Amino acid sequence: MDRVSSFDEPLKKLLGGATAKVMAEHLDLHTVGDLLHHYPRRYEERGKLTALADLPLDEHVTVVAQVADARILTFNNGRGKRLEVTLTDGSGRLQLVFFGHGVHKPHKELLPGRQAMFAGKVSVFNRKMQLAHPTYQLLDASDADEATEAVDAFAGRLLPIYPACKQLDSWRIAKAVDAVLPSARDAVDPLPASLREGRGFTPLPEALLKVHRPQTKADIEDAKARLKWDEAFVLQVALARRRYADTQLPAAARRPVADGLLDAFDAKLPFTLTEGQEKVSKEIFDDLATEHPMHRLLQGEVGSGKTMVALRAMLAVVDAGGQAAMLAPTEVLAQQHHRSITEMMGELAEGGMLGGSDQGTKVVLLTGSMGTAARRQALLDLVTGEAGIVIGTHALIEDKVQFHDLGLVVVDEQHRFGVEQRDALRSKGKQPPHLLVMTATPIPRTVAMTVFGDLETSVLDQLPAGRSPIASHVVPAKDKPHFLARAWERVREEVGNGHQAYVVCPRIGDDAEETEGKKGKAKKKAAEEDPEKRPPLAVLEIADELRKGALAGLTVEVLHGRMHPDEKDDVMRRFAAGDVDVLVATTVIEVGVNVPNATAMVIMDADRFGVSQLHQLRGRVGRGSAAGLCLLVSEAHEASPARARLSAVAATLDGFELSRIDLEQRREGDVLGQAQSGVRSSLRMLTVIDDEEVIAAAREEAVAIVAADPELEHLPELRTVLAALLDKEREEYLDKG
């Protein structure tokens, strides 16, 4: 059989239709290769055969013994059942115990006089040695040879426990693996021989055998080290090839001109840039000056001044005769960016207008809800080149939008955009434009290397001068209602001192949400039966309660995604101007909203938000000279994981530390996200958070290999494995990544 094809063999051929169907539908396993890469989650240990007289405490043992007696005892007024079995092997006695539903089968099978093998962990109860819920196998006493063989096969084994599903349990998956295991010999080894030998890795066929049928714990470690490396390495080669291909694309070099728009802007800045902003700006300007498109990820803490860095890059491109586009995920944010950029630029943003500067340019806004006339004018300004900078939502991506000479695309909050959207905007340049992707969600280094591995990374981790510290506290509303009352008092105090506050809720609470048919009714019913399942608190309800109660007399307004854009803009403007005391909002304020006078934030049902989201939200306060206060209100139980999460957020302002905590709690699935599904489904052994060294080393090797042989001409096996891993969907993800 050809070396690759045995891995491509459909499971149906080897396992039969019914099993193959369950594997395909419930475990996403379709071929022999898929099943061989379905690794055990853990291993059950069975000790070597031990005499009852010599049983060691707290260890896994396997014993062969005879049942002396068995009896069912009831407890809990007859509601609970316990089966106690006494064993003897001539050297000593041992008690077995089974509980609950687990008593029926052993009660039928473990009859006095029967001989069997038992495996489990030895514990002590009432000063007697016992095994609780051991696994066992009955022996046929009449056939001594068969019994000996069975004992050898059963004792001392590491039994693989597979990720299973209701329709197919672990031992049936193990039997299926036995059927395909001979094909492991045909595994195509992607690692170049020099790398494999240099790092002392087990050959791939051997690693597959060891991971599925280990003889010792060392076998498992060997196999894991090899299989983890393969995953990291193949992915990093794919990303390195992507980066290499990008460096081969042509782009117009964009260098700022002396005494141009950038110099004029810098001259009127009322503050100096932080050291971090200077360093990152230099990295960006160096990239912009090359004749290949920049692909850079700019990570910055909430409020570290990313927008300023991005704006200076856009001005440099306008200086060089190009245009810059900034893509924002929501209309609120696009309007906010447009407002703050035109304010920062002053008369420099009024190019060609009365009172505008000679060096200036036009800064236009483009969103889906604009009026026809304004939209027509914006489109005209873009196609003629009159507008050097455009800020917009995905309305920018539509076919009608034409640029005079698009030189730089800045994408804000990348994780909100599919890679297709990024790509569509990039295709609007005469040549590929430079790309700067910004995120305020700090990403641990390994995730950056795995998810954004095709982008070079810059990090802004200093906060600009004038930023104030933010104090964060958890408010346990259920256990201590008076704490919540005090929270509203604190909001009143902040407003009394001339400041403003945000109150954030997870839900809007309007009719559109409430009447979502059966779902809504089911939720309502569940909430009545179990208060724990009540729907999350809603903006409209909380705003109403606060106006009538705790914050009566203050100006309380609402902001959420289903309001008309003009209405949203009006509320934001009045809040920014200080005419609104308290803004009750959904997470639409999560990114980019900048009101330095807002000093307090109360997050209702805080346990319903993710760690990164809470950190983002909190970054909206403490943006001015007064200290910020963030109160995380929760009804979650003190010992719950949700409360532990909130305590972690309250304990540190370090976004990178929090992103690590977030990742540890959610594991990779959510972090890699659906857009990155290709990567996620290919990570089976590797855990992005625990295997930092593996990923970093694999990246280094991958870069060296691709630099020496970009087409992998001398590594046909690696090419074959890449082709299998990066099926069309994944290839496209990496292409657009």
XYZ file of C-alpha atoms in Angstrom:
737
model
C 0.000 0.000 0.000
C 1.220 3.475 -0.897
C 2.692 5.298 2.126
C 0.220 8.150 2.210
C -2.925 6.392 1.158
C -3.221 4.079 4.166
C -3.631 7.226 6.286
C -6.287 8.505 3.860
C -8.223 5.223 4.012
C -11.834 5.883 5.145
C -12.597 4.349 8.560
C -15.722 2.754 7.115
C -13.548 0.188 5.301
C -11.827 -1.008 8.463
C -14.415 -0.494 11.197
C -17.746 -0.939 9.457
C -20.379 1.671 8.643
C -22.083 2.107 12.021
C -18.909 2.799 14.048
C -17.450 4.979 11.291
C -20.666 7.039 11.178
C -20.586 7.718 14.925
C -16.888 8.642 14.741
C -17.521 11.047 11.848
C -20.586 12.703 13.367
C -19.573 12.954 16.998
C -15.764 12.973 17.023
C -14.998 14.449 13.576
C -12.833 11.404 12.717
C -13.082 10.270 9.097
C -9.841 8.543 8.047
C -7.267 6.162 9.520
C -4.952 9.165 9.967
C -7.646 11.049 11.928
C -8.088 8.140 14.320
C -4.333 7.673 14.787
C -4.147 11.359 15.742
C -7.015 10.967 18.232
C -4.721 10.669 21.246
C -5.593 9.275 24.684
C -6.535 11.958 27.211
C -4.959 10.039 30.088
C -3.910 6.523 31.079
C -5.279 4.203 33.758
C -2.543 2.427 35.637
C -2.735 -1.205 36.604
C -0.043 -2.343 38.984
C 1.975 -5.550 38.628
C 0.362 -8.643 40.118
C 0.521 -8.368 43.916
C -0.251 -10.821 46.736
C -2.971 -9.578 49.126
C -0.559 -9.852 52.056
C 1.864 -7.379 50.399
C -0.515 -4.618 49.269
C 1.094 -1.147 49.311
C -1.145 1.751 50.357
C -2.113 4.463 47.831
C -0.725 2.561 44.874
C -2.307 1.022 41.784
C -2.320 -2.748 42.120
C -3.580 -5.770 40.243
C -4.524 -8.861 42.254
C -5.806 -12.325 41.335
C -8.104 -13.610 44.066
C -11.211 -15.578 44.879
C -14.494 -14.094 46.087
C -15.097 -15.231 49.683
C -18.414 -13.431 50.148
C -20.456 -10.539 48.750
C -23.320 -8.597 50.345
C -25.387 -5.520 49.581
C -25.820 -3.012 52.402
C -28.224 -0.083 52.371
C -27.728 3.339 53.931
C -29.462 6.721 53.927
C -32.795 5.133 55.003
C -32.566 2.577 52.222
C -32.020 5.167 49.501
C -28.325 4.320 48.997
C -26.801 0.917 48.161
C -23.298 -0.369 48.715
C -21.872 -3.720 47.572
C -19.070 -5.106 49.773
C -17.031 -8.040 48.432
C -14.350 -9.872 50.413
C -11.476 -11.462 48.489
C -8.927 -14.038 49.532
C -5.825 -15.419 47.786
C -4.426 -17.641 50.549
C -1.985 -14.917 51.701
C -4.491 -12.390 53.009
C -7.920 -10.774 52.643
C -9.074 -7.604 50.886
C -12.345 -5.752 50.743
C -13.877 -4.293 47.534
C -16.614 -1.700 47.586
C -19.032 -0.552 44.837
C -21.616 2.236 45.214
C -24.832 3.446 43.600
C -25.717 2.226 40.113
C -22.323 0.531 39.959
C -23.439 -2.339 42.248
C -25.717 -4.274 39.856
C -23.227 -5.867 37.460
C -20.600 -6.936 40.067
C -23.394 -8.229 42.329
C -24.454 -10.613 39.558
C -20.913 -11.632 38.566
C -18.800 -11.686 41.751
C -20.343 -14.751 43.357
C -18.574 -16.610 46.165
C -16.002 -19.036 44.703
C -15.460 -17.040 41.437
C -11.872 -16.186 40.575
C -11.030 -12.874 38.905
C -8.392 -10.181 38.455
C -9.000 -6.831 40.095
C -7.200 -3.527 39.495
C -7.486 -0.303 41.461
C -5.899 1.976 44.008
C -5.440 0.699 47.562
C -6.989 2.799 50.333
C -7.871 2.243 53.996
C -11.385 2.445 55.423
C -12.253 1.537 59.019
C -8.669 0.284 59.445
C -9.185 -2.226 56.603
C -7.478 -2.217 53.208
C -9.926 -1.766 50.350
C -10.285 -1.103 46.602
C -13.162 1.217 45.672
C -14.837 0.560 42.293
C -11.995 -1.573 40.899
C -11.984 -2.742 37.283
C -12.058 -6.513 37.052
C -11.954 -9.419 34.651
C -13.399 -12.851 35.479
C -11.046 -15.822 34.944
C -11.988 -19.241 33.690
C -10.597 -21.478 36.413
C -10.915 -24.579 34.206
C -8.323 -23.373 31.628
C -5.042 -22.643 33.439
C -3.121 -21.491 30.301
C -5.829 -19.065 29.249
C -6.032 -17.707 32.793
C -2.238 -17.132 32.848
C -2.394 -15.338 29.477
C -5.297 -13.169 30.624
C -3.420 -12.248 33.804
C -0.334 -11.229 31.795
C -2.387 -9.086 29.438
C -4.341 -7.438 32.256
C -1.695 -6.710 34.888
C 0.962 -4.003 34.675
C -0.708 -2.237 31.742
C -1.176 1.468 31.085
C -4.669 1.613 29.668
C -5.377 4.534 27.320
C -8.532 6.534 28.113
C -9.712 8.305 24.941
C -11.780 11.457 24.513
C -15.127 9.727 23.923
C -18.787 10.557 23.353
C -22.080 9.202 24.634
C -22.482 7.011 21.572
C -18.975 5.528 21.706
C -17.096 4.937 24.932
C -13.343 4.864 25.440
C -12.845 1.099 25.349
C -14.628 0.822 21.973
C -12.413 3.592 20.605
C -9.402 1.652 21.942
C -10.571 -1.437 20.003
C -10.940 0.667 16.849
C -7.407 2.049 17.357
C -6.116 -1.532 17.629
C -7.607 -2.180 14.187
C -5.828 0.778 12.539
C -2.581 0.717 14.541
C -0.645 -1.352 11.944
C -1.038 1.646 9.574
C 1.116 3.740 11.929
C 4.103 2.164 10.157
C 3.113 4.135 7.020
C 3.217 7.526 8.781
C 4.976 10.136 6.650
C 7.579 11.779 8.889
C 7.521 15.560 8.332
C 10.735 16.297 10.231
C 13.967 16.628 8.269
C 16.288 13.817 9.417
C 18.939 16.277 10.658
C 16.404 18.032 12.889
C 14.936 14.765 14.199
C 18.334 13.325 15.053
C 19.684 16.630 16.351
C 16.867 16.856 18.875
C 16.837 13.137 19.645
C 13.192 12.591 18.690
C 11.531 9.183 18.423
C 10.588 8.363 14.782
C 6.931 9.179 14.067
C 5.602 5.591 13.577
C 7.149 4.630 16.915
C 5.705 7.739 18.611
C 2.199 6.804 17.397
C 2.574 3.265 18.725
C 3.894 4.534 22.043
C 1.134 7.115 22.550
C -1.628 4.550 21.918
C -0.080 1.447 23.500
C 2.629 2.522 25.961
C 4.527 -0.109 27.908
C 5.941 2.409 30.390
C 5.404 6.019 31.470
C 8.636 6.917 29.664
C 6.973 5.751 26.408
C 4.184 8.274 26.947
C 6.625 11.137 27.585
C 8.657 10.192 24.494
C 5.599 10.083 22.289
C 4.174 13.346 23.639
C 7.438 15.226 23.151
C 7.569 14.099 19.525
C 3.884 14.661 18.660
C 3.763 18.099 20.294
C 6.822 19.132 18.361
C 5.265 17.977 15.059
C 2.150 20.054 15.621
C 4.070 23.174 16.558
C 6.601 22.729 13.780
C 4.203 22.058 10.889
C 2.077 25.049 11.898
C 5.115 27.326 12.237
C 6.429 26.208 8.821
C 3.058 27.129 7.303
C 3.190 30.554 8.974
C 6.852 31.093 8.047
C 6.036 30.328 4.398
C 3.182 32.842 4.606
C 5.529 35.503 5.974
C 8.130 34.671 3.334
C 5.545 34.933 0.533
C 4.465 38.333 1.888
C 8.030 39.601 1.790
C 8.086 38.746 -1.918
C 5.068 40.953 -2.690
C 5.750 44.437 -4.054
C 4.573 47.539 -2.159
C 5.249 51.238 -2.482
C 7.753 52.430 0.131
C 6.157 55.256 2.140
C 8.666 57.568 3.783
C 7.592 60.708 5.653
C 8.874 63.966 4.102
C 10.701 66.659 6.039
C 8.478 69.590 7.155
C 5.391 67.678 6.037
C 2.161 66.768 7.748
C 3.820 64.487 10.344
C 6.330 67.149 11.419
C 3.564 69.757 11.659
C 1.501 67.349 13.796
C 4.429 66.472 16.100
C 5.215 70.188 16.562
C 1.762 70.888 17.984
C 1.578 67.863 20.322
C 1.048 69.108 23.899
C 3.041 66.163 25.337
C 6.040 64.020 24.484
C 5.658 60.448 23.287
C 6.548 57.672 25.725
C 9.715 55.686 25.158
C 7.532 52.742 24.084
C 5.646 54.857 21.541
C 8.964 56.096 20.104
C 10.343 52.555 19.830
C 7.220 51.086 18.220
C 6.899 54.064 15.836
C 10.458 53.434 14.668
C 9.654 49.746 13.981
C 6.612 50.817 11.958
C 8.414 53.577 10.016
C 11.246 51.154 9.161
C 8.647 48.712 7.763
C 6.835 51.437 5.810
C 10.115 52.463 4.152
C 10.585 49.034 2.533
C 9.240 47.931 -0.833
C 7.378 44.970 0.647
C 4.106 45.280 2.555
C 4.390 45.682 6.331
C 2.415 43.076 8.301
C 2.578 44.169 11.897
C 0.518 43.440 15.003
C 0.516 46.257 17.554
C -0.479 45.033 21.001
C -0.995 47.672 23.601
C -2.432 47.820 27.051
C -5.733 49.622 27.347
C -4.822 53.289 27.123
C -1.168 52.838 26.165
C -1.562 55.265 23.260
C -1.911 52.881 20.296
C -4.171 55.314 18.423
C -1.459 57.967 18.581
C 1.111 55.527 17.130
C -1.308 54.490 14.371
C -2.196 58.109 13.554
C 1.465 59.080 13.142
C 1.940 56.110 10.777
C -1.110 57.260 8.764
C 0.244 60.817 8.576
C 3.620 59.520 7.335
C 1.833 57.659 4.523
C -0.194 60.767 3.577
C 3.098 62.709 3.515
C 4.403 60.146 1.027
C 1.431 60.750 -1.275
C -0.690 57.761 -0.197
C -3.961 57.314 1.661
C -4.601 55.518 4.951
C -7.750 53.670 6.014
C -8.672 52.737 9.552
C -11.157 49.898 10.023
C -13.135 49.863 13.313
C -15.483 47.083 14.470
C -18.498 49.260 15.435
C -20.045 52.561 14.392
C -19.657 53.958 17.911
C -15.944 53.238 17.736
C -15.520 54.554 14.186
C -17.219 57.828 15.205
C -15.128 57.972 18.363
C -11.876 57.511 16.389
C -12.964 60.086 13.820
C -13.767 62.573 16.571
C -10.547 62.050 18.527
C -8.316 62.048 15.413
C -9.822 65.267 14.033
C -9.482 66.856 17.519
C -5.830 65.779 17.802
C -5.053 67.077 14.298
C -6.974 70.356 14.580
C -6.618 72.505 11.445
C -4.382 69.782 9.909
C -7.565 67.704 9.438
C -9.188 70.435 7.355
C -7.078 70.259 4.198
C -8.631 72.236 1.337
C -11.144 73.894 3.665
C -11.349 77.509 4.811
C -9.140 77.935 7.864
C -7.496 74.576 7.181
C -3.719 74.230 7.124
C -1.785 74.194 3.822
C -0.093 70.984 4.931
C -3.403 69.467 6.022
C -5.490 66.703 4.547
C -9.144 65.736 4.757
C -10.195 63.142 7.353
C -13.487 61.469 6.382
C -15.820 59.069 8.147
C -17.598 56.268 6.292
C -20.246 54.127 8.020
C -23.268 52.157 6.869
C -25.845 54.484 8.402
C -24.619 57.779 6.879
C -27.012 59.870 4.829
C -26.756 59.569 1.026
C -25.303 63.038 0.435
C -22.596 62.708 3.114
C -21.751 59.256 1.849
C -21.500 60.417 -1.775
C -19.138 63.224 -0.728
C -16.964 60.853 1.334
C -16.677 58.399 -1.602
C -15.751 61.277 -3.926
C -13.058 62.522 -1.510
C -11.550 59.024 -1.438
C -11.444 58.434 -5.172
C -9.947 61.876 -5.941
C -7.377 61.573 -3.159
C -8.735 64.728 -1.474
C -9.144 62.680 1.725
C -5.819 61.335 2.977
C -7.390 59.502 5.922
C -10.650 57.568 6.084
C -12.070 55.994 9.213
C -14.931 53.556 8.928
C -16.666 50.312 9.701
C -16.850 47.416 7.270
C -18.774 49.823 4.999
C -15.223 50.592 3.771
C -14.999 47.126 2.266
C -17.946 47.469 -0.116
C -17.298 47.348 -3.862
C -18.374 50.958 -4.381
C -15.501 52.264 -2.254
C -12.545 53.251 -4.476
C -9.262 54.809 -3.335
C -6.938 57.138 -5.215
C -3.837 55.379 -3.768
C -4.352 53.243 -0.671
C -1.011 52.914 1.131
C -1.826 51.748 4.677
C -4.647 49.793 6.286
C -4.980 50.006 10.079
C -7.303 47.390 11.582
C -8.508 48.131 15.107
C -9.455 45.226 17.381
C -8.513 42.527 14.864
C -10.304 39.751 16.747
C -13.647 41.298 15.762
C -12.928 40.937 12.046
C -12.827 37.872 9.883
C -9.640 37.541 7.880
C -11.733 37.903 4.687
C -12.673 41.467 5.664
C -9.058 42.418 6.220
C -8.211 40.942 2.851
C -11.003 42.698 0.974
C -9.769 46.079 2.171
C -6.173 45.239 1.285
C -7.228 44.379 -2.263
C -8.282 48.007 -2.840
C -4.685 49.209 -3.239
C -2.930 49.422 -6.637
C -0.245 47.342 -4.948
C -0.730 45.529 -1.622
C -0.929 48.272 1.029
C 0.990 48.103 4.308
C -1.018 46.554 7.148
C -1.061 47.456 10.835
C -3.322 45.385 13.078
C -4.017 46.768 16.572
C -5.398 45.008 19.605
C -5.944 46.137 23.178
C -6.442 42.545 24.295
C -2.966 41.570 25.398
C -2.101 38.221 23.881
C 0.350 35.851 25.565
C 3.458 35.426 23.438
C 2.680 31.845 22.472
C -0.823 32.659 21.281
C 0.569 35.565 19.266
C 3.069 33.138 17.700
C 0.329 30.624 16.935
C -2.624 32.765 15.919
C -0.913 35.848 14.522
C 2.227 33.998 13.516
C 2.270 35.644 10.103
C 2.519 39.139 11.624
C 5.568 40.758 13.200
C 4.679 41.927 16.704
C 5.221 45.243 18.485
C 4.193 45.700 22.112
C 3.310 48.932 23.933
C 3.410 48.146 27.621
C 3.999 51.591 29.141
C 1.121 53.859 30.056
C 1.475 57.497 28.968
C 2.137 60.108 31.652
C -1.030 61.545 33.149
C -2.797 58.185 33.337
C -4.192 57.459 36.778
C -4.297 54.211 38.708
C -7.581 52.285 38.807
C -8.739 50.645 42.034
C -10.895 47.531 41.437
C -13.108 45.730 43.956
C -15.509 42.794 43.846
C -18.978 43.618 45.249
C -20.728 40.403 46.425
C -24.320 41.602 45.930
C -25.966 38.402 47.173
C -23.930 37.774 50.345
C -23.601 41.452 51.277
C -26.400 43.617 49.819
C -25.162 46.645 51.811
C -21.963 46.548 49.699
C -24.098 47.228 46.607
C -25.833 50.137 48.352
C -22.368 51.513 49.163
C -21.345 51.114 45.484
C -24.152 53.469 44.419
C -23.114 55.914 47.160
C -19.578 55.899 45.705
C -21.019 56.727 42.260
C -22.919 59.664 43.804
C -19.695 60.839 45.508
C -17.790 60.760 42.180
C -20.552 62.767 40.473
C -20.606 65.146 43.470
C -16.880 65.771 42.842
C -17.637 66.831 39.263
C -16.893 63.458 37.632
C -18.983 60.931 35.670
C -19.629 57.194 35.793
C -20.447 54.185 33.628
C -22.758 51.336 34.619
C -22.318 48.284 32.360
C -24.894 45.488 31.920
C -24.664 42.304 29.836
C -28.062 42.721 28.148
C -30.144 45.477 26.531
C -33.570 44.342 27.758
C -35.651 45.611 24.840
C -38.532 43.777 23.184
C -36.458 42.376 20.339
C -34.462 40.429 22.878
C -37.296 39.447 25.148
C -39.512 37.881 22.498
C -37.049 35.486 20.952
C -39.775 32.848 20.755
C -39.387 29.526 22.513
C -35.890 30.348 23.747
C -37.115 33.394 25.655
C -40.001 31.470 27.263
C -37.749 28.563 28.202
C -35.270 30.959 29.819
C -38.065 32.693 31.730
C -39.391 29.373 33.032
C -35.873 28.225 34.031
C -35.337 31.510 35.865
C -38.562 31.102 37.842
C -37.588 27.569 38.875
C -33.983 28.412 39.673
C -32.974 31.992 40.533
C -29.372 31.073 39.605
C -30.578 30.868 35.985
C -32.158 34.321 35.876
C -31.422 36.275 32.703
C -28.489 38.704 32.925
C -29.310 42.214 34.138
C -30.425 44.592 31.412
C -29.504 48.197 30.572
C -33.066 49.500 30.257
C -34.268 47.929 33.525
C -31.218 48.972 35.568
C -31.316 52.552 34.181
C -34.965 52.768 35.168
C -34.314 51.447 38.692
C -31.374 53.821 39.223
C -33.334 56.889 38.054
C -36.123 56.079 40.521
C -33.910 54.813 43.341
C -30.215 54.883 44.200
C -29.242 57.615 41.670
C -32.456 59.690 41.682
C -31.756 63.308 40.782
C -28.716 62.516 38.563
C -28.812 62.575 34.753
C -28.847 58.898 33.776
C -28.776 57.995 30.054
C -28.543 54.679 28.154
C -26.349 53.516 25.276
C -26.640 50.202 23.420
C -26.149 48.656 19.996
C -29.775 48.728 18.871
C -30.162 52.510 19.149
C -30.193 54.603 15.978
C -26.617 55.730 15.129
C -27.522 59.450 15.434
C -29.051 58.775 18.842
C -25.917 56.887 19.941
C -23.681 59.678 18.714
C -25.800 62.280 20.488
C -25.600 60.413 23.822
C -21.822 59.930 23.469
C -21.316 63.598 22.633
C -23.360 64.748 25.641
C -21.536 62.292 27.906
C -18.164 63.490 26.577
C -19.268 67.104 27.120
C -20.156 66.353 30.747
C -23.927 66.860 30.364
C -24.692 63.267 31.408
C -23.718 62.081 34.918
C -24.136 58.331 34.498
C -24.118 56.285 31.294
C -25.797 52.871 31.574
C -24.471 50.842 28.636
C -23.773 47.437 27.139
C -20.248 46.515 26.058
C -20.493 48.956 23.126
C -18.237 51.127 25.281
C -15.680 48.318 25.580
C -13.114 49.629 23.132
C -11.827 53.055 22.312
C -14.388 55.215 24.129
C -12.407 58.055 25.665
C -13.967 60.349 28.280
C -11.201 61.454 30.686
C -13.723 62.896 33.166
C -15.371 59.480 33.715
C -13.786 58.060 36.858
C -16.112 55.292 38.105
C -17.486 52.144 36.544
C -19.942 49.646 38.018
C -20.143 46.351 36.084
C -23.355 44.477 36.868
C -23.314 40.645 36.672
C -19.562 40.965 36.153
C -19.191 37.169 36.266
C -21.016 36.999 32.907
C -18.078 38.690 31.146
C -14.698 37.243 30.188
C -11.475 38.343 31.879
C -10.172 40.236 28.828
C -13.511 41.955 28.391
C -13.574 43.136 32.011
C -10.042 44.457 31.606
C -11.073 46.297 28.429
C -14.135 47.801 30.079
C -12.191 48.908 33.128
C -9.765 50.738 30.819
C -12.516 53.297 30.110
C -11.974 54.943 33.534
C -8.849 56.543 35.001
C -8.097 58.140 31.631
C -7.622 61.601 33.103
C -5.812 63.066 36.091
C -8.278 61.675 38.694
C -7.957 58.098 39.961
C -10.330 55.482 38.537
C -12.630 53.127 40.402
C -14.060 49.880 39.015
C -16.649 47.874 40.991
C -17.356 44.297 39.843
C -20.856 43.389 41.055
C -21.629 39.680 41.189
C -24.080 37.246 42.750
C -21.734 34.323 42.103
C -20.939 32.098 45.067
C -17.723 32.951 46.912
C -16.103 29.583 46.148
C -17.089 29.545 42.456
C -14.622 29.779 39.526
C -16.542 32.880 38.388
C -15.681 34.691 41.632
C -12.056 33.517 41.390
C -11.942 35.125 37.945
C -13.278 38.421 39.271
C -10.795 38.405 42.155
C -7.978 37.930 39.629
C -9.182 40.954 37.643
C -9.469 43.038 40.816
C -5.958 42.005 41.892
C -3.949 43.196 38.874
C -3.977 45.858 36.172
C -1.453 43.917 34.084
C -3.301 42.863 30.947
C -0.685 40.289 29.960
C -0.972 38.604 33.342
C -4.782 38.595 32.995
C -4.670 37.214 29.462
C -2.592 34.365 30.821
C -5.146 33.674 33.575
C -7.930 33.897 30.985
C -6.163 31.418 28.743
C -5.504 28.996 31.601
C -9.173 29.021 32.504
C -10.660 28.772 29.042
C -7.822 26.793 27.470
C -7.137 27.431 23.797
C -10.487 26.732 22.184
C -12.000 30.162 22.606
C -8.762 32.049 22.302
C -7.964 30.717 18.873
C -11.559 31.521 18.001
C -13.715 30.370 15.146
C -11.885 32.421 12.525
C -8.818 30.430 13.413
C -10.658 27.111 13.350
C -8.098 25.595 11.017
C -5.376 26.059 13.574
C -7.532 24.922 16.424
C -8.622 21.676 14.873
C -5.031 20.836 14.078
C -3.854 21.222 17.689
C -4.449 17.915 19.412
C -1.461 17.415 21.663
C -0.083 20.928 21.910
C -1.509 23.289 24.514
C -0.671 26.833 23.562
C -0.225 27.935 27.141
C 1.929 25.135 28.562
C 4.217 24.553 25.613
C 5.790 27.952 25.172
C 9.326 26.578 24.731
C 8.215 24.012 22.144
C 6.413 26.684 20.087
C 9.323 29.146 20.292
C 11.895 26.485 19.312
C 9.684 25.188 16.495
C 9.278 28.705 15.161
C 13.042 29.206 15.118
C 13.644 25.945 13.204
C 10.762 26.696 10.810
C 12.120 30.157 9.947
C 15.582 28.713 9.221
C 14.192 25.928 7.029
C 11.911 28.230 5.009
C 14.704 30.795 4.535
C 16.952 28.072 3.104
C 14.274 26.329 1.005
C 11.064 28.394 0.628
C 9.361 25.850 -1.640
C 10.492 22.911 0.549
C 11.834 21.255 -2.603
C 14.294 19.158 -0.621
C 11.706 18.180 1.998
C 8.942 16.327 0.101
C 7.645 14.632 3.282
C 7.163 17.978 5.008
C 5.334 19.258 1.903
C 3.034 16.218 1.955
C 2.162 16.667 5.643
C 1.604 20.401 5.171
C -0.781 19.710 2.336
C -2.728 17.282 4.536
C -2.825 19.620 7.547
C -3.660 22.717 5.564
C -6.660 21.543 3.686
C -8.429 24.252 1.729
C -10.128 25.941 4.678
C -6.944 26.175 6.728
C -4.861 27.228 3.749
C -7.295 30.086 3.185
C -7.184 31.068 6.842
C -3.406 31.295 6.696
C -3.545 33.107 3.366
C -5.714 35.797 4.811
C -4.276 35.690 8.320
